[in-house]
Amino acid sequence: MSTYTENESKFMRKARENPFVPVGLAGFFAIVGYRLFKMKSRGDTKMSVHLIHMRVAAQGFVVGAMTLGVLYTMYRDYIVKPREQKAVENK
């Protein structure tokens, strides 16, 4: 069974565990929205090329947010927690 309460959504639980999830989603939708807005002034660029650029930019932002999330988790698990454990052992 799940460990979260009925009032708490899965998204909110994931966002608390990894704060870069909402950042990645927000960036993805911001880039897609901006590129869709700029579509009318794309000039001579073909539609397929414009859509490919939009997809690559959005995916790049999400991959960057995921990388930051992994680095944050590694920092929290391997640097902060051992320090806290040493502090408790020394008391």
mmCIF file of C-alpha atoms in Angstrom:
data_model
loop_
_atom_site.group_PDB
_atom_site.id
_atom_site.type_symbol
_atom_site.label_atom_id
_atom_site.label_comp_id
_atom_site.label_asym_id
_atom_site.label_seq_id
_atom_site.Cartn_x
_atom_site.Cartn_y
_atom_site.Cartn_z
ATOM 1 C CA MET A 1 0.000 0.000 0.000
ATOM 2 C CA SER A 2 1.042 3.584 -0.442
ATOM 3 C CA THR A 3 2.664 5.492 2.396
ATOM 4 C CA TYR A 4 1.111 8.886 1.733
ATOM 5 C CA THR A 5 -2.202 10.127 3.036
ATOM 6 C CA GLU A 6 -5.311 10.482 0.912
ATOM 7 C CA ASN A 7 -5.130 14.279 1.144
ATOM 8 C CA GLU A 8 -1.619 14.370 -0.279
ATOM 9 C CA SER A 9 -1.216 13.977 -4.015
ATOM 10 C CA LYS A 10 1.539 11.912 -5.548
ATOM 11 C CA PHE A 11 2.897 15.024 -7.262
ATOM 12 C CA MET A 12 3.186 16.916 -3.964
ATOM 13 C CA ARG A 13 4.972 13.975 -2.343
ATOM 14 C CA LYS A 14 7.436 13.749 -5.239
ATOM 15 C CA ALA A 15 7.946 17.526 -5.184
ATOM 16 C CA ARG A 16 8.837 17.388 -1.496
ATOM 17 C CA GLU A 17 11.263 14.502 -2.032
ATOM 18 C CA ASN A 18 12.914 16.149 -5.038
ATOM 19 C CA PRO A 19 12.310 19.899 -5.421
ATOM 20 C CA PHE A 20 13.639 19.899 -8.988
ATOM 21 C CA VAL A 21 10.590 18.001 -10.299
ATOM 22 C CA PRO A 22 8.339 21.098 -10.332
ATOM 23 C CA VAL A 23 11.244 23.202 -11.635
ATOM 24 C CA GLY A 24 11.690 20.813 -14.572
ATOM 25 C CA LEU A 25 7.984 20.749 -15.329
ATOM 26 C CA ALA A 26 7.640 24.524 -15.093
ATOM 27 C CA GLY A 27 10.642 25.049 -17.347
ATOM 28 C CA PHE A 28 9.346 22.529 -19.865
ATOM 29 C CA PHE A 29 5.964 24.220 -20.127
ATOM 30 C CA ALA A 30 7.531 27.697 -20.184
ATOM 31 C CA ILE A 31 9.811 26.799 -23.089
ATOM 32 C CA VAL A 32 7.028 25.096 -25.030
ATOM 33 C CA GLY A 33 4.685 28.042 -24.437
ATOM 34 C CA TYR A 34 7.316 30.567 -25.482
ATOM 35 C CA ARG A 35 8.233 28.634 -28.621
ATOM 36 C CA LEU A 36 4.571 28.226 -29.570
ATOM 37 C CA PHE A 37 4.086 31.961 -29.094
ATOM 38 C CA LYS A 38 7.127 32.680 -31.282
ATOM 39 C CA MET A 39 5.873 30.312 -33.989
ATOM 40 C CA LYS A 40 4.091 33.078 -35.874
ATOM 41 C CA SER A 41 7.348 35.013 -36.310
ATOM 42 C CA ARG A 42 9.532 32.071 -37.344
ATOM 43 C CA GLY A 43 10.258 33.564 -40.768
ATOM 44 C CA ASP A 44 11.362 31.154 -43.468
ATOM 45 C CA THR A 45 12.021 28.311 -41.034
ATOM 46 C CA LYS A 46 10.039 25.158 -41.766
ATOM 47 C CA MET A 47 7.468 24.085 -39.210
ATOM 48 C CA SER A 48 9.217 20.746 -38.601
ATOM 49 C CA VAL A 49 12.550 22.447 -37.850
ATOM 50 C CA HIS A 50 10.849 24.880 -35.480
ATOM 51 C CA LEU A 51 9.140 22.021 -33.627
ATOM 52 C CA ILE A 52 12.387 20.052 -33.397
ATOM 53 C CA HIS A 53 14.143 23.068 -31.870
ATOM 54 C CA MET A 54 11.312 23.483 -29.387
ATOM 55 C CA ARG A 55 11.496 19.811 -28.393
ATOM 56 C CA VAL A 56 15.283 19.872 -27.987
ATOM 57 C CA ALA A 57 15.167 23.028 -25.848
ATOM 58 C CA ALA A 58 12.426 21.644 -23.597
ATOM 59 C CA GLN A 59 14.144 18.272 -23.231
ATOM 60 C CA GLY A 60 17.445 19.979 -22.485
ATOM 61 C CA PHE A 61 15.877 21.958 -19.680
ATOM 62 C CA VAL A 62 14.283 18.833 -18.191
ATOM 63 C CA VAL A 63 17.552 16.879 -18.392
ATOM 64 C CA GLY A 64 19.339 19.778 -16.691
ATOM 65 C CA ALA A 65 16.756 19.858 -13.904
ATOM 66 C CA MET A 66 17.051 16.082 -13.477
ATOM 67 C CA THR A 67 20.840 16.366 -13.262
ATOM 68 C CA LEU A 68 20.564 19.057 -10.598
ATOM 69 C CA GLY A 69 18.073 16.871 -8.733
ATOM 70 C CA VAL A 70 20.450 13.914 -8.748
ATOM 71 C CA LEU A 71 23.330 16.098 -7.571
ATOM 72 C CA TYR A 72 21.155 17.542 -4.793
ATOM 73 C CA THR A 73 20.095 14.058 -3.676
ATOM 74 C CA MET A 74 23.694 12.821 -3.681
ATOM 75 C CA TYR A 75 24.772 15.853 -1.654
ATOM 76 C CA ARG A 76 21.963 15.302 0.832
ATOM 77 C CA ASP A 77 22.565 11.546 1.170
ATOM 78 C CA TYR A 78 26.364 11.391 1.143
ATOM 79 C CA ILE A 79 27.483 14.674 2.675
ATOM 80 C CA VAL A 80 24.752 16.048 4.955
ATOM 81 C CA LYS A 81 23.535 12.784 6.519
ATOM 82 C CA PRO A 82 27.025 11.474 7.451
ATOM 83 C CA ARG A 83 27.777 14.813 9.137
ATOM 84 C CA GLU A 84 24.541 14.575 11.120
ATOM 85 C CA GLN A 85 25.342 10.997 12.133
ATOM 86 C CA LYS A 86 28.858 11.989 13.304
ATOM 87 C CA ALA A 87 27.410 14.852 15.330
ATOM 88 C CA VAL A 88 24.965 12.469 17.059
ATOM 89 C CA GLU A 89 27.724 9.925 17.750
ATOM 90 C CA ASN A 90 30.002 12.584 19.282
ATOM 91 C CA LYS A 91 27.369 13.708 21.791
#
